[in-house]
Amino acid sequence: MIFRTATREDLPVVLALLADAGEERAAVTEAHERAFAAIEEDARNEMLVLCEDGAPATVVGCLQLTYVPGLGQGGRERALVEAVRVRADRRGDGLGAELMRLAVERARERGCGLVQLTSNKQRADAHRFYERLGFARSHEGFKLTLAH
């Protein structure tokens, strides 16, 4: 397996993973292009992919890491994990655990004091998965959707 920063060429596959579409690729809009460019240009954001080795390498999972500075944790950054996805036909193969292990290691190497994530309350299987990886249910999350 290869764990690397996503490239523009990965974008259609990453979008398909995020949509949990059974397809191999998804349509890329101008808004997606802008968002991907913003992630690429920001040293505190990384879109990462897990790929099967081969020519060409096949993307089987993805996640986004955002490094948040703060005064807590002794002034160390915290890593926020979002958009964790593994291709539907590869779930149960241990790829999600490997993806998260690599993300945690990346945060540790950067000097982060904490790795955090949120998960939809209805995703009981995901909650058990994160708990098996050592994550604790420590806070209650809130969201406020803003009108477009």
Coordinates of N, CA, C and O in Angstrom, one line a residue:
M1 N 0.8 -1.2 0.0 CA 0.0 0.0 0.0 C 0.9 1.2 0.0 O 1.9 1.3 0.6
I2 N 0.4 2.3 -0.7 CA 1.1 3.6 -0.7 C 0.2 4.6 -0.1 O -1.0 4.7 -0.4
F3 N 0.7 5.4 0.9 CA 0.0 6.5 1.5 C 0.7 7.7 1.1 O 1.8 7.9 1.3
R4 N -0.1 8.6 0.4 CA 0.5 9.8 -0.2 C -0.5 10.9 -0.2 O -1.7 10.7 -0.1
T5 N 0.0 12.1 -0.5 CA -0.8 13.3 -0.7 C -1.6 13.1 -2.0 O -1.0 12.7 -3.0
A6 N -2.9 13.4 -2.0 CA -3.7 13.3 -3.2 C -3.2 14.3 -4.3 O -2.8 15.4 -3.9
T7 N -3.3 14.0 -5.5 CA -3.0 14.9 -6.6 C -4.4 15.2 -7.3 O -5.4 14.6 -7.1
R8 N -4.3 16.2 -8.2 CA -5.5 16.6 -9.0 C -6.1 15.4 -9.7 O -7.3 15.3 -9.9
E9 N -5.2 14.6 -10.2 CA -5.7 13.4 -11.0 C -6.5 12.4 -10.1 O -7.3 11.7 -10.6
D10 N -6.3 12.5 -8.8 CA -7.1 11.6 -7.9 C -8.4 12.2 -7.6 O -9.3 11.5 -7.0
L11 N -8.7 13.4 -7.9 CA -9.9 14.1 -7.4 C -11.2 13.4 -7.8 O -12.1 13.2 -7.0
P12 N -11.4 12.9 -9.1 CA -12.6 12.2 -9.4 C -12.9 11.0 -8.5 O -14.0 10.7 -8.2
V13 N -11.8 10.2 -8.2 CA -11.9 9.0 -7.4 C -12.2 9.4 -6.0 O -13.0 8.8 -5.3
V14 N -11.5 10.4 -5.4 CA -11.8 10.9 -4.1 C -13.2 11.3 -3.9 O -13.9 11.0 -3.0
L15 N -13.7 12.1 -4.9 CA -15.1 12.5 -4.8 C -16.1 11.3 -4.9 O -17.1 11.3 -4.2
A16 N -15.8 10.3 -5.6 CA -16.6 9.1 -5.7 C -16.6 8.4 -4.3 O -17.6 7.9 -3.8
L17 N -15.4 8.4 -3.7 CA -15.3 7.8 -2.3 C -16.2 8.6 -1.3 O -16.9 8.0 -0.5
L18 N -16.1 9.9 -1.4 CA -16.8 10.8 -0.5 C -18.3 10.6 -0.6 O -19.1 10.7 0.3
A19 N -18.8 10.4 -1.9 CA -20.2 10.2 -2.2 C -20.6 8.8 -1.9 O -21.8 8.5 -1.9
D20 N -19.6 7.9 -1.6 CA -19.9 6.5 -1.4 C -20.6 5.9 -2.6 O -21.5 5.1 -2.5
A21 N -20.2 6.5 -3.8 CA -20.8 6.0 -5.0 C -20.1 4.7 -5.4 O -18.9 4.6 -5.2
G22 N -20.8 3.8 -6.0 CA -20.2 2.6 -6.4 C -19.3 2.8 -7.6 O -18.6 1.9 -8.0
E23 N -19.3 3.9 -8.2 CA -18.5 4.2 -9.4 C -17.1 4.4 -9.0 O -16.7 4.6 -7.9
E24 N -16.3 4.4 -10.1 CA -14.8 4.6 -9.9 C -14.4 6.0 -10.0 O -13.4 6.4 -9.4
R25 N -15.3 6.9 -10.6 CA -15.0 8.3 -10.7 C -16.2 9.1 -10.6 O -17.3 8.6 -10.9
A26 N -16.1 10.4 -10.1 CA -17.3 11.2 -10.0 C -17.0 12.5 -10.8 O -15.8 12.9 -11.0
A27 N -18.0 13.2 -11.2 CA -17.8 14.5 -11.9 C -17.2 15.5 -11.0 O -17.5 15.7 -9.8
V28 N -16.3 16.3 -11.5 CA -15.5 17.3 -10.8 C -16.1 18.7 -11.2 O -16.1 19.0 -12.4
T29 N -16.6 19.5 -10.3 CA -17.1 20.8 -10.6 C -16.0 21.9 -10.4 O -15.0 21.6 -9.8
E30 N -16.3 23.1 -10.8 CA -15.4 24.2 -10.5 C -15.2 24.4 -9.0 O -14.1 24.7 -8.5
A31 N -16.3 24.2 -8.2 CA -16.2 24.4 -6.8 C -15.3 23.3 -6.2 O -14.5 23.6 -5.3
H32 N -15.3 22.1 -6.7 CA -14.4 21.0 -6.2 C -12.9 21.4 -6.6 O -12.0 21.3 -5.8
E33 N -12.7 22.0 -7.8 CA -11.4 22.4 -8.2 C -10.9 23.5 -7.3 O -9.7 23.4 -6.8
R34 N -11.7 24.4 -6.9 CA -11.3 25.5 -6.0 C -10.9 25.0 -4.6 O -9.9 25.3 -4.0
A35 N -11.8 24.1 -4.1 CA -11.6 23.5 -2.8 C -10.3 22.7 -2.8 O -9.5 22.8 -1.8
F36 N -10.1 21.9 -3.8 CA -8.9 21.1 -3.9 C -7.6 22.0 -3.9 O -6.6 21.7 -3.2
A37 N -7.7 23.0 -4.7 CA -6.5 23.9 -4.9 C -6.3 24.6 -3.5 O -5.1 24.8 -3.1
A38 N -7.3 25.0 -2.8 CA -7.1 25.6 -1.5 C -6.5 24.6 -0.5 O -5.6 25.0 0.3
I39 N -6.9 23.4 -0.5 CA -6.3 22.4 0.3 C -4.8 22.2 0.0 O -3.9 22.2 0.8
E40 N -4.5 22.1 -1.3 CA -3.1 21.9 -1.8 C -2.2 23.1 -1.4 O -1.1 22.9 -1.0
E41 N -2.8 24.3 -1.4 CA -2.0 25.5 -1.1 C -1.8 25.8 0.4 O -1.0 26.6 0.8
D42 N -2.6 25.1 1.2 CA -2.6 25.4 2.7 C -1.7 24.4 3.4 O -2.0 23.2 3.4
A43 N -0.6 24.8 4.0 CA 0.3 23.9 4.8 C -0.4 23.3 5.9 O 0.1 22.3 6.5
R44 N -1.6 23.7 6.4 CA -2.3 23.1 7.5 C -3.3 22.1 7.0 O -4.1 21.6 7.9
N45 N -3.4 21.8 5.8 CA -4.4 20.9 5.2 C -3.7 19.9 4.3 O -2.9 20.2 3.5
E46 N -4.2 18.7 4.4 CA -3.7 17.6 3.5 C -4.9 16.7 3.1 O -5.6 16.2 4.0
M47 N -5.0 16.4 1.9 CA -5.9 15.4 1.4 C -5.0 14.2 1.1 O -4.1 14.3 0.3
L48 N -5.3 13.1 1.8 CA -4.4 12.0 1.7 C -5.1 10.8 1.1 O -6.3 10.6 1.3
V49 N -4.4 10.0 0.3 CA -5.0 8.8 -0.2 C -4.2 7.5 0.1 O -3.0 7.6 0.3
L50 N -4.9 6.4 0.2 CA -4.3 5.1 0.3 C -4.5 4.4 -1.0 O -5.6 4.3 -1.5
C51 N -3.4 3.9 -1.6 CA -3.5 3.3 -2.9 C -2.9 1.9 -2.9 O -1.9 1.6 -2.1
E52 N -3.4 1.0 -3.7 CA -2.8 -0.3 -3.9 C -1.7 0.0 -4.9 O -1.8 0.7 -5.8
D53 N -0.6 -0.7 -4.6 CA 0.6 -0.5 -5.5 C 0.3 -1.2 -6.8 O -0.4 -2.2 -6.9
G54 N 0.8 -0.6 -7.9 CA 0.6 -1.1 -9.2 C 0.7 0.1 -10.2 O 0.9 1.2 -9.8
A55 N 0.5 -0.3 -11.4 CA 0.6 0.8 -12.5 C -0.7 0.7 -13.3 O -0.9 -0.2 -14.0
P56 N -1.5 1.7 -13.2 CA -1.4 2.8 -12.2 C -1.9 2.4 -10.8 O -2.7 1.4 -10.7
A57 N -1.4 3.1 -9.8 CA -1.9 2.8 -8.4 C -3.4 3.1 -8.3 O -3.9 4.1 -8.9
T58 N -4.1 2.2 -7.6 CA -5.5 2.4 -7.5 C -5.9 2.9 -6.1 O -5.5 2.3 -5.1
V59 N -6.6 4.0 -6.0 CA -7.0 4.7 -4.8 C -8.1 3.8 -4.2 O -9.1 3.6 -4.8
V60 N -7.8 3.4 -2.9 CA -8.8 2.6 -2.2 C -9.4 3.3 -0.9 O -10.3 2.8 -0.3
G61 N -8.8 4.4 -0.6 CA -9.2 5.1 0.6 C -8.7 6.5 0.7 O -7.7 6.8 -0.1
C62 N -9.3 7.3 1.5 CA -8.9 8.7 1.6 C -9.2 9.3 2.9 O -10.1 8.7 3.6
L63 N -8.6 10.4 3.3 CA -9.0 11.2 4.4 C -8.4 12.6 4.3 O -7.4 12.8 3.5
Q64 N -8.9 13.5 5.0 CA -8.3 14.9 5.1 C -7.8 15.1 6.5 O -8.5 14.8 7.5
L65 N -6.6 15.6 6.6 CA -6.0 16.0 7.9 C -5.9 17.6 7.9 O -5.4 18.1 6.9
T66 N -6.4 18.2 8.9 CA -6.3 19.6 9.1 C -5.6 19.8 10.4 O -6.0 19.3 11.5
Y67 N -4.5 20.6 10.4 CA -3.7 20.9 11.6 C -4.2 22.2 12.2 O -4.1 23.2 11.5
V68 N -4.6 22.2 13.4 CA -5.2 23.3 14.1 C -4.3 23.8 15.2 O -4.1 23.1 16.1
P69 N -3.8 25.1 15.1 CA -3.0 25.6 16.2 C -3.9 26.0 17.3 O -5.1 26.2 17.2
G70 N -3.4 25.9 18.5 CA -4.1 26.3 19.7 C -3.3 26.5 20.9 O -2.1 26.1 20.9
L71 N -3.8 27.0 21.9 CA -3.1 27.3 23.2 C -3.1 26.0 24.1 O -2.3 25.9 24.9
G72 N -4.1 25.2 23.9 CA -4.2 23.9 24.7 C -3.1 23.0 24.2 O -2.4 23.2 23.3
Q73 N -3.1 21.8 24.8 CA -2.1 20.8 24.5 C -0.6 21.4 24.5 O 0.2 21.0 23.7
G74 N -0.4 22.3 25.4 CA 0.9 22.9 25.6 C 1.3 23.7 24.4 O 2.5 23.9 24.1
G75 N 0.3 24.3 23.7 CA 0.6 25.1 22.5 C 0.9 24.3 21.2 O 1.2 24.8 20.2
R76 N 0.7 22.9 21.3 CA 0.9 22.1 20.2 C -0.3 22.0 19.3 O -1.4 22.2 19.8
E77 N -0.1 21.8 18.0 CA -1.3 21.7 17.1 C -2.0 20.4 17.4 O -1.5 19.5 18.1
R78 N -3.3 20.4 17.0 CA -4.1 19.2 17.0 C -4.4 18.8 15.6 O -4.5 19.7 14.7
A79 N -4.5 17.6 15.3 CA -4.9 17.1 14.0 C -6.3 16.7 13.9 O -6.8 16.0 14.8
L80 N -7.1 17.3 13.0 CA -8.5 17.0 12.8 C -8.6 16.1 11.6 O -8.2 16.4 10.5
V81 N -9.2 14.9 11.8 CA -9.4 13.9 10.7 C -10.8 14.1 10.2 O -11.8 14.0 11.0
E82 N -10.9 14.2 8.9 CA -12.3 14.3 8.3 C -12.3 13.5 7.0 O -11.2 13.1 6.5
A83 N -13.5 13.2 6.5 CA -13.7 12.6 5.2 C -13.0 11.3 5.1 O -12.3 11.0 4.1
V84 N -13.1 10.4 6.1 CA -12.4 9.1 6.1 C -13.3 8.2 5.3 O -14.5 8.0 5.6
R85 N -12.8 7.6 4.2 CA -13.5 6.7 3.4 C -12.6 5.6 2.9 O -11.5 5.8 2.5
V86 N -13.2 4.4 2.8 CA -12.6 3.2 2.1 C -13.6 2.8 1.1 O -14.8 2.7 1.3
R87 N -13.1 2.4 -0.1 CA -13.9 1.9 -1.2 C -14.8 0.8 -0.7 O -14.3 -0.1 0.0
A88 N -16.1 0.8 -1.0 CA -17.1 -0.1 -0.4 C -16.7 -1.6 -0.6 O -16.8 -2.4 0.3
D89 N -16.1 -1.9 -1.8 CA -15.7 -3.3 -2.0 C -14.5 -3.8 -1.3 O -14.1 -4.9 -1.3
R90 N -13.8 -2.8 -0.6 CA -12.6 -3.1 0.1 C -12.7 -3.0 1.6 O -11.8 -3.2 2.4
R91 N -13.9 -2.7 2.1 CA -14.2 -2.6 3.5 C -14.1 -3.9 4.2 O -14.5 -4.9 3.6
G92 N -13.6 -4.0 5.4 CA -13.4 -5.2 6.1 C -12.0 -5.9 5.8 O -11.7 -6.9 6.4
D93 N -11.2 -5.2 5.0 CA -9.9 -5.7 4.6 C -8.8 -5.1 5.5 O -7.6 -5.4 5.3
G94 N -9.2 -4.3 6.5 CA -8.2 -3.7 7.4 C -7.6 -2.4 6.8 O -6.7 -1.8 7.4
L95 N -8.1 -1.9 5.7 CA -7.6 -0.7 5.1 C -7.9 0.5 5.9 O -7.1 1.5 5.9
G96 N -9.1 0.6 6.5 CA -9.5 1.7 7.3 C -8.5 1.9 8.5 O -8.1 3.0 8.8
A97 N -8.2 0.8 9.1 CA -7.3 0.8 10.3 C -5.9 1.3 9.8 O -5.3 2.0 10.5
E98 N -5.5 0.8 8.7 CA -4.2 1.2 8.1 C -4.2 2.7 7.8 O -3.2 3.4 8.1
L99 N -5.2 3.1 7.2 CA -5.3 4.5 6.8 C -5.3 5.4 8.1 O -4.5 6.4 8.1
M100 N -6.0 5.0 9.1 CA -6.0 5.8 10.3 C -4.7 5.7 11.0 O -4.2 6.7 11.6
R101 N -4.0 4.5 11.0 CA -2.7 4.4 11.7 C -1.7 5.3 11.0 O -0.9 6.0 11.7
L102 N -1.7 5.4 9.7 CA -0.8 6.2 9.0 C -1.1 7.7 9.2 O -0.2 8.5 9.4
A103 N -2.4 8.1 9.3 CA -2.7 9.5 9.6 C -2.3 9.9 11.0 O -1.7 11.0 11.2
V104 N -2.5 9.0 12.0 CA -2.0 9.3 13.4 C -0.5 9.4 13.4 O 0.0 10.3 14.1
E105 N 0.2 8.5 12.7 CA 1.6 8.6 12.7 C 2.1 9.9 12.0 O 3.0 10.6 12.5
R106 N 1.4 10.4 11.0 CA 1.7 11.6 10.3 C 1.6 12.8 11.3 O 2.4 13.7 11.4
A107 N 0.5 12.8 12.1 CA 0.2 13.8 13.1 C 1.3 13.8 14.2 O 1.8 14.8 14.6
R108 N 1.6 12.6 14.6 CA 2.7 12.4 15.6 C 4.0 13.0 15.1 O 4.7 13.8 15.9
E109 N 4.4 12.7 13.9 CA 5.6 13.2 13.3 C 5.6 14.7 13.2 O 6.7 15.3 13.3
R110 N 4.5 15.3 13.0 CA 4.4 16.8 12.9 C 4.4 17.4 14.3 O 4.6 18.6 14.4
G111 N 4.3 16.6 15.4 CA 4.3 17.2 16.7 C 3.0 17.5 17.3 O 2.9 18.2 18.3
C112 N 1.9 17.0 16.7 CA 0.6 17.3 17.3 C 0.4 16.6 18.6 O 1.0 15.6 18.9
G113 N -0.4 17.3 19.5 CA -0.6 16.8 20.8 C -1.9 15.9 20.9 O -2.1 15.3 21.9
L114 N -2.7 15.9 19.8 CA -4.0 15.3 19.9 C -4.5 15.0 18.4 O -4.2 15.9 17.5
V115 N -5.1 13.9 18.2 CA -5.8 13.7 17.0 C -7.3 13.6 17.3 O -7.7 12.8 18.3
Q116 N -8.1 14.3 16.6 CA -9.6 14.3 16.9 C -10.4 14.1 15.6 O -9.9 14.4 14.6
L117 N -11.6 13.6 15.8 CA -12.5 13.5 14.7 C -13.9 13.5 15.2 O -14.2 13.4 16.4
T118 N -14.9 13.7 14.3 CA -16.3 13.6 14.6 C -16.8 12.5 13.7 O -16.3 12.2 12.6
S119 N -17.9 11.9 14.2 CA -18.6 10.9 13.4 C -20.1 11.0 13.6 O -20.5 11.3 14.7
N120 N -20.8 10.8 12.5 CA -22.3 10.9 12.6 C -22.8 10.0 13.7 O -22.4 8.8 13.7
K121 N -23.7 10.5 14.5 CA -24.3 9.7 15.6 C -24.9 8.4 15.2 O -25.0 7.4 15.9
Q122 N -25.4 8.3 13.9 CA -26.1 7.2 13.4 C -25.1 6.1 12.9 O -25.6 5.0 12.6
R123 N -23.8 6.3 12.9 CA -22.9 5.4 12.3 C -22.2 4.5 13.4 O -21.1 4.6 13.7
A124 N -23.0 3.6 14.0 CA -22.6 2.8 15.1 C -21.3 2.0 14.8 O -20.4 1.8 15.6
D125 N -21.3 1.4 13.6 CA -20.1 0.6 13.2 C -18.9 1.5 13.1 O -17.8 1.0 13.6
A126 N -19.0 2.7 12.6 CA -17.8 3.6 12.6 C -17.4 3.9 14.0 O -16.2 4.0 14.3
H127 N -18.3 4.1 14.9 CA -17.9 4.4 16.3 C -17.1 3.3 16.9 O -16.1 3.5 17.6
R128 N -17.6 2.0 16.7 CA -16.9 0.9 17.2 C -15.5 0.8 16.6 O -14.5 0.5 17.3
F129 N -15.4 1.1 15.3 CA -14.1 1.1 14.6 C -13.1 2.1 15.3 O -12.0 1.7 15.6
Y130 N -13.6 3.3 15.5 CA -12.7 4.3 16.0 C -12.3 3.9 17.5 O -11.2 4.1 17.9
E131 N -13.2 3.4 18.2 CA -12.9 3.0 19.6 C -11.9 1.8 19.6 O -11.0 1.8 20.4
R132 N -12.0 0.9 18.7 CA -11.0 -0.2 18.5 C -9.6 0.4 18.3 O -8.6 -0.2 18.7
L133 N -9.6 1.5 17.6 CA -8.3 2.2 17.3 C -7.7 3.0 18.4 O -6.7 3.6 18.3
G134 N -8.5 3.1 19.5 CA -8.1 3.8 20.7 C -8.7 5.2 20.9 O -8.3 5.9 21.9
F135 N -9.6 5.6 20.0 CA -10.2 6.9 20.1 C -11.3 6.8 21.2 O -12.0 5.8 21.3
A136 N -11.4 7.9 22.0 CA -12.4 7.9 23.1 C -13.5 8.9 22.8 O -13.3 9.9 22.2
R137 N -14.7 8.5 23.2 CA -15.9 9.5 23.1 C -15.7 10.5 24.2 O -16.2 10.2 25.3
S138 N -15.2 11.6 23.9 CA -14.8 12.6 25.0 C -15.7 13.8 25.0 O -15.8 14.5 26.0
H139 N -16.3 14.1 23.8 CA -17.0 15.4 23.7 C -18.3 15.1 22.9 O -18.4 14.2 22.2
E140 N -19.2 16.0 23.0 CA -20.4 16.0 22.2 C -20.2 17.1 21.1 O -19.9 18.2 21.4
G141 N -20.5 16.8 19.9 CA -20.2 17.7 18.8 C -21.5 18.4 18.4 O -22.6 17.9 18.6
F142 N -21.4 19.6 17.9 CA -22.5 20.4 17.4 C -22.1 21.0 16.1 O -21.0 21.3 15.8
K143 N -23.1 21.2 15.2 CA -23.0 21.8 13.9 C -24.1 22.8 13.7 O -25.2 22.7 14.2
L144 N -23.7 23.9 12.9 CA -24.7 24.9 12.5 C -24.5 25.0 11.0 O -23.5 25.5 10.6
T145 N -25.5 24.6 10.3 CA -25.5 24.8 8.8 C -25.8 26.2 8.5 O -26.8 26.8 8.9
L146 N -25.0 26.8 7.6 CA -25.2 28.2 7.2 C -25.8 28.2 5.8 O -25.5 27.4 5.0
A147 N -26.8 29.1 5.6 CA -27.5 29.2 4.3 C -26.5 29.6 3.2 O -25.5 30.3 3.5
H148 N -26.7 29.1 2.1 CA -25.8 29.4 0.9 C -26.2 30.6 0.2 O -27.2 30.9 -0.1

